[in-house]
mmCIF file of C-alpha atoms in Angstrom:
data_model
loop_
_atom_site.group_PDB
_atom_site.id
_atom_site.type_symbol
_atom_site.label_atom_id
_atom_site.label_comp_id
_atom_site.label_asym_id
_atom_site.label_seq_id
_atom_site.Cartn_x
_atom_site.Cartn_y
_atom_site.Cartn_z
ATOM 1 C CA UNK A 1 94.657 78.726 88.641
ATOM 2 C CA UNK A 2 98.078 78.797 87.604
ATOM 3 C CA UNK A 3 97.325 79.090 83.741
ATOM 4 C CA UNK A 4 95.160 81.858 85.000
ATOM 5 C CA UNK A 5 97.970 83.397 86.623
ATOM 6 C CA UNK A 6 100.329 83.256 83.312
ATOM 7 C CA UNK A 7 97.498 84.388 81.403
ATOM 8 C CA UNK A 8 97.360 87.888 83.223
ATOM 9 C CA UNK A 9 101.020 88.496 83.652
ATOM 10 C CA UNK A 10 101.105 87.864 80.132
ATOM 11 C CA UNK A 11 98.590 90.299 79.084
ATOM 12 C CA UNK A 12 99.910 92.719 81.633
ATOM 13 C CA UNK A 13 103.107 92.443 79.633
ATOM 14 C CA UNK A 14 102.111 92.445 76.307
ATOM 15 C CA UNK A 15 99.987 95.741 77.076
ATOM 16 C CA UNK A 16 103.088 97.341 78.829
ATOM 17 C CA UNK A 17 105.201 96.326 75.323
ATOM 18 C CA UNK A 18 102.561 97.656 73.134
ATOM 19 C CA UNK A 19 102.398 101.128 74.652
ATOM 20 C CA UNK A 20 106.075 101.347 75.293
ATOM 21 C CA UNK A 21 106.312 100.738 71.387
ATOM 22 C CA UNK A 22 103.523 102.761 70.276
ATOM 23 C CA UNK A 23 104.832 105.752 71.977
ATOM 24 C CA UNK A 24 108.300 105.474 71.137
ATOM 25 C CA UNK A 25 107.503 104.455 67.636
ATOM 26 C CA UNK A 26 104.594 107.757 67.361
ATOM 27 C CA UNK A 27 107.165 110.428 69.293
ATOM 28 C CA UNK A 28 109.012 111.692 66.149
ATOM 29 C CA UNK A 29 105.870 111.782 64.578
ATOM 30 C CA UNK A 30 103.569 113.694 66.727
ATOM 31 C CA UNK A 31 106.162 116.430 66.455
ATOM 32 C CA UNK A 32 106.431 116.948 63.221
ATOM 33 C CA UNK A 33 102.610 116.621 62.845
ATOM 34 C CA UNK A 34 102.173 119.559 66.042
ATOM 35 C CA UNK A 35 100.574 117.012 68.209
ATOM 36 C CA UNK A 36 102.531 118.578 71.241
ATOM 37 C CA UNK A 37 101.841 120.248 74.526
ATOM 38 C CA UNK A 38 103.500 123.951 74.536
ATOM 39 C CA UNK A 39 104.145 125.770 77.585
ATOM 40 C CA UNK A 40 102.084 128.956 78.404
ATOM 41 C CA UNK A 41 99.574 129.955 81.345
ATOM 42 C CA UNK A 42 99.256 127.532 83.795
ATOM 43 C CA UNK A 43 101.409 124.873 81.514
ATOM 44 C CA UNK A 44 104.520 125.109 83.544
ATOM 45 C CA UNK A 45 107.001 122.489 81.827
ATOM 46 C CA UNK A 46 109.629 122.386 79.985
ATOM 47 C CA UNK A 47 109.694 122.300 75.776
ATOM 48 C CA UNK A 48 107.332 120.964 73.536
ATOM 49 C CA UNK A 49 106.098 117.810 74.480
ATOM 50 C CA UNK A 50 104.036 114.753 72.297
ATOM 51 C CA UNK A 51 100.567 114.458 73.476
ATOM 52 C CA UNK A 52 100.290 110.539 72.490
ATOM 53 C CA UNK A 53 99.824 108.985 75.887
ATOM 54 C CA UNK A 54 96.537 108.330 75.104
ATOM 55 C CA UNK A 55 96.877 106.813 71.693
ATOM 56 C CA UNK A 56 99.474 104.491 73.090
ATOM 57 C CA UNK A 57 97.153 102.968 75.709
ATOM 58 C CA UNK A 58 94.568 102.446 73.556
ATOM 59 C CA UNK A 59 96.537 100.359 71.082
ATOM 60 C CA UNK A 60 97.465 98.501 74.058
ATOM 61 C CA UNK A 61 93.779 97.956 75.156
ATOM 62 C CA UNK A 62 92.858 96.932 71.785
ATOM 63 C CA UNK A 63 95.554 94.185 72.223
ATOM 64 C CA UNK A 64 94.976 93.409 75.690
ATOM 65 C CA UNK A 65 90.960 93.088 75.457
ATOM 66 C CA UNK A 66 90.185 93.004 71.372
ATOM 67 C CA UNK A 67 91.956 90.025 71.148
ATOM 68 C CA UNK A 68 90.995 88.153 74.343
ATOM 69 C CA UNK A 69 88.054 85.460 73.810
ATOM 70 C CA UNK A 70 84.850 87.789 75.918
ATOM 71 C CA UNK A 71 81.731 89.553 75.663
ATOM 72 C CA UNK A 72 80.187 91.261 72.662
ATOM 73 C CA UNK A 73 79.933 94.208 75.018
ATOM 74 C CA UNK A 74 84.227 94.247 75.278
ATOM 75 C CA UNK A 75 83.659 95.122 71.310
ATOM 76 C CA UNK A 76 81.271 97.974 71.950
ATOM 77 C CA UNK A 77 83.887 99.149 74.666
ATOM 78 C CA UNK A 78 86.178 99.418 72.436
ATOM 79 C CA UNK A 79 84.721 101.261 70.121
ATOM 80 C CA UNK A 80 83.536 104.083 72.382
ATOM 81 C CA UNK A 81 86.801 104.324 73.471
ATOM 82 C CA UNK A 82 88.210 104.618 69.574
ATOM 83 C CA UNK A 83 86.131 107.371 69.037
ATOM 84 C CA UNK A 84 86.979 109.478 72.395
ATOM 85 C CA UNK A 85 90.535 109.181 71.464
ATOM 86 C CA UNK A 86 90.086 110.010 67.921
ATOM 87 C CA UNK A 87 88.369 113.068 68.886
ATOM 88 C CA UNK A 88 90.681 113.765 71.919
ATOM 89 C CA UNK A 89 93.153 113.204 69.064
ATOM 90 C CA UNK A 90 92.263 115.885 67.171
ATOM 91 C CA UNK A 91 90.885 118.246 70.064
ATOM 92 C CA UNK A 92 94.616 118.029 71.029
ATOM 93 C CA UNK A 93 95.951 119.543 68.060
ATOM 94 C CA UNK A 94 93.408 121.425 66.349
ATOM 95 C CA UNK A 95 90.750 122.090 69.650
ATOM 96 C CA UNK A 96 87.488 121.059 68.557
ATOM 97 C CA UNK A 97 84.491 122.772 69.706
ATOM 98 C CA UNK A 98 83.118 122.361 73.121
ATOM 99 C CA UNK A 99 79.850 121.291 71.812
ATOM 100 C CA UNK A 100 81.087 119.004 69.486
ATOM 101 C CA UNK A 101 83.360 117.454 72.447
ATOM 102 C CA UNK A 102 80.053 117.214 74.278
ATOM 103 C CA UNK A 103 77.887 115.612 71.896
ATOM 104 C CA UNK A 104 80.718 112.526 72.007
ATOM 105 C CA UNK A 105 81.298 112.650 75.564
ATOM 106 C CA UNK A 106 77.700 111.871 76.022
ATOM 107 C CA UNK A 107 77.133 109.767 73.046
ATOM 108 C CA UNK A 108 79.885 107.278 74.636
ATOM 109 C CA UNK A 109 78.467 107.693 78.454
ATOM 110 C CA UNK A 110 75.410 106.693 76.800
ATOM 111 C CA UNK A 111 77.083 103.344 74.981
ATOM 112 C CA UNK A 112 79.097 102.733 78.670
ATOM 113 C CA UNK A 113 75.315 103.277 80.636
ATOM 114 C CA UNK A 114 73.952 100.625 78.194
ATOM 115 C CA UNK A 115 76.663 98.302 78.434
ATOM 116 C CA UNK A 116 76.207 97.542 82.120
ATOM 117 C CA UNK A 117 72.466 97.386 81.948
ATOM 118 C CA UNK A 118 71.887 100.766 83.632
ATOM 119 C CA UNK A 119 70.273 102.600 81.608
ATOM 120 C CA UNK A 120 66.625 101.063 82.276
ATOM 121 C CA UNK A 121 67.445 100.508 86.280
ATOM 122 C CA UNK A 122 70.473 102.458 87.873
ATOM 123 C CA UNK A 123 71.133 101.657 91.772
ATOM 124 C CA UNK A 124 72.767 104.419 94.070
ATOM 125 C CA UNK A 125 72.335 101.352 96.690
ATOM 126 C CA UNK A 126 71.728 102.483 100.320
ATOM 127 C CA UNK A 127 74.245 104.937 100.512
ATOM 128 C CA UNK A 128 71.857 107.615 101.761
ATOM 129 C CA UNK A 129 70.633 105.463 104.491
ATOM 130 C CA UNK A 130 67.219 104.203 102.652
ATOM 131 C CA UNK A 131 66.117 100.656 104.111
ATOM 132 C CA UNK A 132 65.600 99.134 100.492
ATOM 133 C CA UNK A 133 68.487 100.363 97.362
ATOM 134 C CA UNK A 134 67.735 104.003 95.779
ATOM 135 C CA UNK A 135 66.868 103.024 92.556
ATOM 136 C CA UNK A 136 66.324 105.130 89.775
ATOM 137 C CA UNK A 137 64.446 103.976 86.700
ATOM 138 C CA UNK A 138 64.156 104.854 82.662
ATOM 139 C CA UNK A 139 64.934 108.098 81.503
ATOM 140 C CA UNK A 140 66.508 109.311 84.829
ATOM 141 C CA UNK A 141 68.751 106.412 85.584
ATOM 142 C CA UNK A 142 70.258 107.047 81.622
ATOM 143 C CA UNK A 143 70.400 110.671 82.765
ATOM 144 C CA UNK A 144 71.948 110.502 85.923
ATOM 145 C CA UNK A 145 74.030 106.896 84.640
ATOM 146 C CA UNK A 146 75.649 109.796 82.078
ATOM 147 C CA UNK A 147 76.066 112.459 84.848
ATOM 148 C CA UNK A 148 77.880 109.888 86.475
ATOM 149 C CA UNK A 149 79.729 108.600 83.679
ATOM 150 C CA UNK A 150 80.731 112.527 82.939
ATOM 151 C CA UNK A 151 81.864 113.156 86.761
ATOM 152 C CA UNK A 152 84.872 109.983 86.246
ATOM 153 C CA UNK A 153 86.075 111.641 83.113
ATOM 154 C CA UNK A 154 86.278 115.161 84.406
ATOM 155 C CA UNK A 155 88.019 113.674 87.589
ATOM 156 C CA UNK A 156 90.830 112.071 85.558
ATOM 157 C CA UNK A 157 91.165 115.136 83.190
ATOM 158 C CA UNK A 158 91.633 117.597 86.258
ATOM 159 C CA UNK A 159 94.050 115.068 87.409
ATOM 160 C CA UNK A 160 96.006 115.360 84.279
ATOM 161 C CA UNK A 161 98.182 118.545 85.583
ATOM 162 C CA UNK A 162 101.147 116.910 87.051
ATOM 163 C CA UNK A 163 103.340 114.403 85.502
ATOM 164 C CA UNK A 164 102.760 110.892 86.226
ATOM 165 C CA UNK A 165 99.616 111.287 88.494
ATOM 166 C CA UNK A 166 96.553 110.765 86.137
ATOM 167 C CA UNK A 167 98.414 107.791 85.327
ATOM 168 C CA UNK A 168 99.628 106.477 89.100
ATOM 169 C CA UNK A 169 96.237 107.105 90.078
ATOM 170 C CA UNK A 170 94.164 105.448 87.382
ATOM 171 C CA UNK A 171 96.579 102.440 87.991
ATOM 172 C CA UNK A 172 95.749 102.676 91.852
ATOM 173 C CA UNK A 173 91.848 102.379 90.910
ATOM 174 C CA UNK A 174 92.588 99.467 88.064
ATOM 175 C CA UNK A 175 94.260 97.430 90.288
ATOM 176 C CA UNK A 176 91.820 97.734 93.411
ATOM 177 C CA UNK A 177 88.617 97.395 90.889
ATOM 178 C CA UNK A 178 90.341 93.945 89.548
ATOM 179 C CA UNK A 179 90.391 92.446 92.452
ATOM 180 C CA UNK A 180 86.637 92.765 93.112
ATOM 181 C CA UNK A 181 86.414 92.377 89.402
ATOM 182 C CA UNK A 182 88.255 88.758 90.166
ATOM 183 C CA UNK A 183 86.290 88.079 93.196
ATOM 184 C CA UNK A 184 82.956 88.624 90.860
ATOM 185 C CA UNK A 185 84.308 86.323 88.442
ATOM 186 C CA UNK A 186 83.738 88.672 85.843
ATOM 187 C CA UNK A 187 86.311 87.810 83.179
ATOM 188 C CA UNK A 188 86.015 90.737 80.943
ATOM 189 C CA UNK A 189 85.531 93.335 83.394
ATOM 190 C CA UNK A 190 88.958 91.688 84.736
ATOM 191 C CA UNK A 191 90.669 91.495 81.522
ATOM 192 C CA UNK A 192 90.219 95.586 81.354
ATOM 193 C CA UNK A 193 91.405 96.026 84.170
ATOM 194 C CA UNK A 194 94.434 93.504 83.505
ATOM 195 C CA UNK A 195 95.066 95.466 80.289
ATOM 196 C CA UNK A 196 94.541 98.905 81.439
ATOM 197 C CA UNK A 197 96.976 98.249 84.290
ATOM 198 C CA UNK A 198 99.973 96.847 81.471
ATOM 199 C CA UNK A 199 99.025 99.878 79.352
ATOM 200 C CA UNK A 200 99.088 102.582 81.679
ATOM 201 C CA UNK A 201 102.558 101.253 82.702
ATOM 202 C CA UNK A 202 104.266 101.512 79.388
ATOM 203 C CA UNK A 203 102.707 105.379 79.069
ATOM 204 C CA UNK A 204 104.184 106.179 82.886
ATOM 205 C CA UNK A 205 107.826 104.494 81.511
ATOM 206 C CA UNK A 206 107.559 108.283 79.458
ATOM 207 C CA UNK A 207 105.519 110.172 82.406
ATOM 208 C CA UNK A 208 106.996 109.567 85.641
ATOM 209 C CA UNK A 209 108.837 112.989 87.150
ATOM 210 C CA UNK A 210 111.820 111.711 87.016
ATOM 211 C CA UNK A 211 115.195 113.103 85.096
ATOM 212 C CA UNK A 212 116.072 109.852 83.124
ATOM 213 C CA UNK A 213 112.889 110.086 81.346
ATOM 214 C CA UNK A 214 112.474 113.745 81.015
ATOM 215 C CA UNK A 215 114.164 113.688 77.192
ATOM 216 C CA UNK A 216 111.747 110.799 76.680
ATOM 217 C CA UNK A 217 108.983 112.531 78.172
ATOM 218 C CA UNK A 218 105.351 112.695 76.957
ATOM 219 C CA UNK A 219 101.670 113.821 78.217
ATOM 220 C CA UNK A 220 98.166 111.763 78.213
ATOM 221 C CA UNK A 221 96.692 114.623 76.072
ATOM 222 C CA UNK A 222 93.053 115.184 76.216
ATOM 223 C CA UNK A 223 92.404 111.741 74.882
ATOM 224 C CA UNK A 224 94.241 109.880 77.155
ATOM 225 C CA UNK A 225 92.676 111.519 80.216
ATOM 226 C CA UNK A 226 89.251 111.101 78.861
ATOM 227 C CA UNK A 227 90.320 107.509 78.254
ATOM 228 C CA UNK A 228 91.517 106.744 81.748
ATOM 229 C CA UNK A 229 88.080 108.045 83.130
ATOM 230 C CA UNK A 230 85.444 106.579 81.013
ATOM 231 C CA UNK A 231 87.056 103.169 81.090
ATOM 232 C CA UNK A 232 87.381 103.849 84.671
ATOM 233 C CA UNK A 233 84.171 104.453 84.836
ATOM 234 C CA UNK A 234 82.312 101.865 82.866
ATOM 235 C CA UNK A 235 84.229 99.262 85.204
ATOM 236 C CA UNK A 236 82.687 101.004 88.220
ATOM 237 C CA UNK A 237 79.469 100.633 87.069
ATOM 238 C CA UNK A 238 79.782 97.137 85.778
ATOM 239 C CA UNK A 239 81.009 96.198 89.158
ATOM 240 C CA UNK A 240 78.041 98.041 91.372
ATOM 241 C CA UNK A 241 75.415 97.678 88.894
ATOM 242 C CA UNK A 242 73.550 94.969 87.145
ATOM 243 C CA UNK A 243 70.967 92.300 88.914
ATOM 244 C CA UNK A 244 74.506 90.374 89.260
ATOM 245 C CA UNK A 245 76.547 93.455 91.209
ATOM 246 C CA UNK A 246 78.279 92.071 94.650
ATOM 247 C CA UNK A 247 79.871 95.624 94.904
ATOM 248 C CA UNK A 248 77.818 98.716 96.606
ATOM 249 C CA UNK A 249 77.869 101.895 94.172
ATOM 250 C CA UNK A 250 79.350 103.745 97.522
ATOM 251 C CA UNK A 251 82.260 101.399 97.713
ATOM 252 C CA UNK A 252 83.558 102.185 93.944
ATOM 253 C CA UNK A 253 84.069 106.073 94.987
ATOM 254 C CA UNK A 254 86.988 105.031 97.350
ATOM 255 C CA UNK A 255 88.808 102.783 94.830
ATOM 256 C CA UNK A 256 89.790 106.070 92.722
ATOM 257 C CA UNK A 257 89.041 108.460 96.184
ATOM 258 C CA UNK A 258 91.735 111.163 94.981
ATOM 259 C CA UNK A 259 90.673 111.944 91.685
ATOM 260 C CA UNK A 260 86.906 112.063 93.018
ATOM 261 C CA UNK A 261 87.227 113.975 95.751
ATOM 262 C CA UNK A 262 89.460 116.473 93.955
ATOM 263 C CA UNK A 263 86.629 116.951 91.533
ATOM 264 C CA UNK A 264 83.643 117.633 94.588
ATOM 265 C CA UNK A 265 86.029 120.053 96.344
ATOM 266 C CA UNK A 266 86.979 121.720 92.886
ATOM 267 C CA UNK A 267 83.463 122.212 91.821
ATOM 268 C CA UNK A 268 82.194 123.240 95.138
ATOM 269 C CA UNK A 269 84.759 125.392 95.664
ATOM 270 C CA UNK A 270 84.456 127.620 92.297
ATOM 271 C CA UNK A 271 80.763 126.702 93.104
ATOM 272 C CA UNK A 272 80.850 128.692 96.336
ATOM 273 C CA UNK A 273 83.547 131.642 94.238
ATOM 274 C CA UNK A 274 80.353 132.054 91.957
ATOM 275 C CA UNK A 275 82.846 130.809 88.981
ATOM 276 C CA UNK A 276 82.141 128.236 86.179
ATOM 277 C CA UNK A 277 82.629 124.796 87.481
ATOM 278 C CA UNK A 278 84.662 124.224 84.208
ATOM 279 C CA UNK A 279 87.052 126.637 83.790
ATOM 280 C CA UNK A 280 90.565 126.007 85.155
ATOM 281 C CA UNK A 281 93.024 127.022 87.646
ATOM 282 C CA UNK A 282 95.529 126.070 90.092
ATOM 283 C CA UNK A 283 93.618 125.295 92.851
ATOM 284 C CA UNK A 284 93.443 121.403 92.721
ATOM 285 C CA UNK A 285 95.318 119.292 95.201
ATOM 286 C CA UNK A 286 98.629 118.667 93.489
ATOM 287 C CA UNK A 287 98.924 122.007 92.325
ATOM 288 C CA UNK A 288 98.561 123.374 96.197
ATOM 289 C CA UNK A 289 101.422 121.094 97.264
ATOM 290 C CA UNK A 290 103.386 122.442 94.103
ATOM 291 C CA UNK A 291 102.918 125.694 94.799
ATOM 292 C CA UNK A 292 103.560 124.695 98.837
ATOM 293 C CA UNK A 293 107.090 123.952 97.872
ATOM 294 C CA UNK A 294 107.189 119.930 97.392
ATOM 295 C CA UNK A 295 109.244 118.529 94.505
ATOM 296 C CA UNK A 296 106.623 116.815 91.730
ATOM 297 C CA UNK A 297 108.351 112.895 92.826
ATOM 298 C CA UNK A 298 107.789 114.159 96.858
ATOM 299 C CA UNK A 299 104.122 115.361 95.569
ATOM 300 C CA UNK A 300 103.308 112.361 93.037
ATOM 301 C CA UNK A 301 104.630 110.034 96.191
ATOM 302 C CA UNK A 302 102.209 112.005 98.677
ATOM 303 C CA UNK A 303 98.847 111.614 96.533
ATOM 304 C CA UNK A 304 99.508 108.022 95.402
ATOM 305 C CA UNK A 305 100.186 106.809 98.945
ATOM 306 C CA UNK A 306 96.929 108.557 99.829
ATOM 307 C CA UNK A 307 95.448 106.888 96.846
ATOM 308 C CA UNK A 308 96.411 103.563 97.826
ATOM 309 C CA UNK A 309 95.530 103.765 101.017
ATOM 310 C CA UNK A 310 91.715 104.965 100.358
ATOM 311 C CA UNK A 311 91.539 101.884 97.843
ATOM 312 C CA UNK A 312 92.938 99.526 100.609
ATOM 313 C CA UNK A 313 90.023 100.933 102.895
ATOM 314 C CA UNK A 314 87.678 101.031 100.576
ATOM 315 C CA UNK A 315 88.354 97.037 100.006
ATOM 316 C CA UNK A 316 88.300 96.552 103.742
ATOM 317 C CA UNK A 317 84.922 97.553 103.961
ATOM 318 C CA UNK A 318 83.766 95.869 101.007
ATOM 319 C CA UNK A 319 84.999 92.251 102.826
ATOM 320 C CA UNK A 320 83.922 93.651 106.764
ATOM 321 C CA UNK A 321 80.324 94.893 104.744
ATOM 322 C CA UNK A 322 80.615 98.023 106.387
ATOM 323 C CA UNK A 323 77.046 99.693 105.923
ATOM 324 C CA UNK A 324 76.895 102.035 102.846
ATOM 325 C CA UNK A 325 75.770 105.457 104.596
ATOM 326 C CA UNK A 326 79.311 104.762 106.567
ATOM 327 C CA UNK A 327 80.928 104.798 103.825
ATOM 328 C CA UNK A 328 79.402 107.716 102.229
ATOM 329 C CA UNK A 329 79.712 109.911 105.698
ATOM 330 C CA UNK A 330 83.529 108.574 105.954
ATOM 331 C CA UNK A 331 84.317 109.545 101.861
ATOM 332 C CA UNK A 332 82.789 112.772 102.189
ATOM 333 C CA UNK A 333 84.838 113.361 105.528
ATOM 334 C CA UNK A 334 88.129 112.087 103.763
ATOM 335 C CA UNK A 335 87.460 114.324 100.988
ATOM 336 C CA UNK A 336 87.127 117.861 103.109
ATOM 337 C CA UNK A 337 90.406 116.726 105.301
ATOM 338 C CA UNK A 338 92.366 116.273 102.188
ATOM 339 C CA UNK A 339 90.778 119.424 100.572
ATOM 340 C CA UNK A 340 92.105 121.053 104.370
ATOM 341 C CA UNK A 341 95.474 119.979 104.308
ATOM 342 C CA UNK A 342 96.024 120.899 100.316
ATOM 343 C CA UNK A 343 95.053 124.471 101.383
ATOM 344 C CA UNK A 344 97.478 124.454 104.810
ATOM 345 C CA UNK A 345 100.211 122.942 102.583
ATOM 346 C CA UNK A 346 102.540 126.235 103.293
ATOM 347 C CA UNK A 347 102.272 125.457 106.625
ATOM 348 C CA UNK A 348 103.163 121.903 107.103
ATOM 349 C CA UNK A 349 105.783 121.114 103.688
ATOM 350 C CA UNK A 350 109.131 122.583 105.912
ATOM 351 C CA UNK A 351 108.353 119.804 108.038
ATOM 352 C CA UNK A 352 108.757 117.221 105.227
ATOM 353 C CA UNK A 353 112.468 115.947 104.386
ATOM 354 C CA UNK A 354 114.617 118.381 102.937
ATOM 355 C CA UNK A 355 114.571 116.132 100.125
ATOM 356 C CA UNK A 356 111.356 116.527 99.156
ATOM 357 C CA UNK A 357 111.171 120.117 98.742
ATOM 358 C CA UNK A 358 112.581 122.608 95.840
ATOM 359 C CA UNK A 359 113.965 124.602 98.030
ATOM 360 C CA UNK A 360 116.594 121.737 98.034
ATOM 361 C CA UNK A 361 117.364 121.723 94.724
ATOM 362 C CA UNK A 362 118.695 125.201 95.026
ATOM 363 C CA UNK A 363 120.596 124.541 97.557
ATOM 364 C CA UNK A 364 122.616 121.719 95.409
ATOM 365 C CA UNK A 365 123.494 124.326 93.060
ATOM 366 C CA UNK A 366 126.908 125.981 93.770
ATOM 367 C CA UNK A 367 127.270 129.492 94.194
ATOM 368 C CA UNK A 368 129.679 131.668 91.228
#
């Protein structure tokens, strides 16, 4: 147990290292190669900033699971996610076409499906109250296994919009999915999660909203959104799916709760606005408590403590075996009360410390 326990710190650290480097080490070089984020629409920051999040996570991935002793399938894993970033890579400099984006999307979904043996039986479990698991089976549980697959990466990539949230909130759902992950006894499904958690915290070293490491700072990109969520992903399905799963399908949804339900009350609402599902605004959660008045940190703080605790439930009722239909009922619930208070931000942020609102900040400055 104990060399277990120096195995994962070391990974975690080794990961963190290896993305700290790669970024620092790729930072004058994404700028003179235009791999940077410029400010323009709804792009709100400051300067031109590298877009290498991504690639710097996924050399610390490679580390942190090519190089562990596991599963051919950690191989295969790897190599889907090489080829997202390399195409998120060049999507974020050039912008490849939406089709071609699409063909690799689902050509990976498809690899992650296989991987955790999903593609020929794919459980939604009893979530919608059925005596026996809803089980789906051949060409529609690859279908809907891609869907699925699809749904985690968009989730992630809306997230993206804020600094240090995509990342605070995929580390929220790595860290909750290890421990079931460790419970299973699944060593490579833990050893992502072990190196996804070091990596992501080298990238938010660059990404966190705060004014030491705004000269420092740097984005996900494309690729490293699409990164978070299809690793994210393919360890939710290897934990709930599988003739060996211990972990209802249901259960995975609250261990990255934000992101998801962020994505069901975007859709539905541009759904119900007779808009494309796909095309962007300003109307996701952390751009409502923006636009309320909240400081990013007071905003990032907000949705990661709400993050937490929805993984923390979600784990309760793993261990109490809460039925799955409760589960689904209470996540759908959670989801339209934090889609309500998002929209009735204006009204509520002047009762938050003074400190966590902009209005604040202009305060501190003197008058001429």
């Amino acid at each position: 147990m104990v060399f277990i326990s120096h195995l994962m710190l070391f990974t975690i650290l080794s990961c963190s290292l290896v993305s700290l480097a790669a970024i620092f080490l790729l930072r004058p070089l994404a700028t003179r190669l235009g791999l940077v984020d410029v400010p323009g629409g709804r792009k709100r920051h400051d300067g031109h900033v590298p877009l290498i999040g991504g690639i710097g996570i996924f050399a610390a991935l490679l580390i942190g699971v090519g190089l562990a002793p596991g599963e051919d399938r950690a191989l295969w894993l790897l190599a889907a996610c090489g080829l997202l970033v390399a195409v998120g890579v060049v999507d974020d400099r050039f912008d490849v076409r939406a089709r071609v984006r699409l063909v690799v999307h689902l050509a990976a979904a498809a690899v992650a499906v296989w991987l955790v043996d999903a593609s020929d039986a794919l459980t939604l479990g009893r979530a919608f109250g059925t005596p026996q698991p809803l089980t789906l089976f051949g060409t529609w549980a690859t279908v809907v296994g891609i869907v699925l697959v699809g749904g985690v990466i968009n989730a992630f990539n809306m997230a993206d919009g804020m600094d240090g949230l995509a990342g605070t909130l995929a580390m929220v759902a790595f860290l909750s999915m290890g421990v079931l992950a460790a419970a299973a006894a699944d060593g490579t499904l833990l050893q992502v999660c072990i190196a996804m958690c070091g990596a992501i915290s080298g990238f938010l070293a660059f990404n966190l909203p705060l004014r030491r490491t705004r000269r420092w700072r740097v984005f996900l990109g494309d690729a490293g959104s699409i990164l978070l969520g299809f690793v994210a992903a393919y360890v939710g399905f290897g934990l709930s799916q599988g003739a060996d799963a211990r972990v209802a399908p249901v259960t995975v949804l609250w261990l990255a709760a934000v992101p998801v339900a962020d994505l069901l009350i975007t859709m539905s609402r541009r759904a119900l606005q007779k808009r494309s599902p796909f095309r962007p605004d300003r109307g996701h959660f952390h751009h409502q408590l923006l636009d309320a008045g909240l400081t990013p940190p007071a905003a990032l703080g907000l949705m990661t403590m709400a993050a937490v605790a929805l993984a923390a439930a979600g784990l309760w009722m793993h261990w109490q075996r809460v039925s799955e239909a409760t589960q689904l009922v209470g996540f759908l619930a959670t989801a339209a009360v934090m889609a309500w208070a998002a929209a009735r931000a204006p009204r509520w942020v002047h009762w938050t410390p003074v400190a966590w609102r902009r209005d604040s900040l202009v305060r501190t400055i003197p008058s001429p």
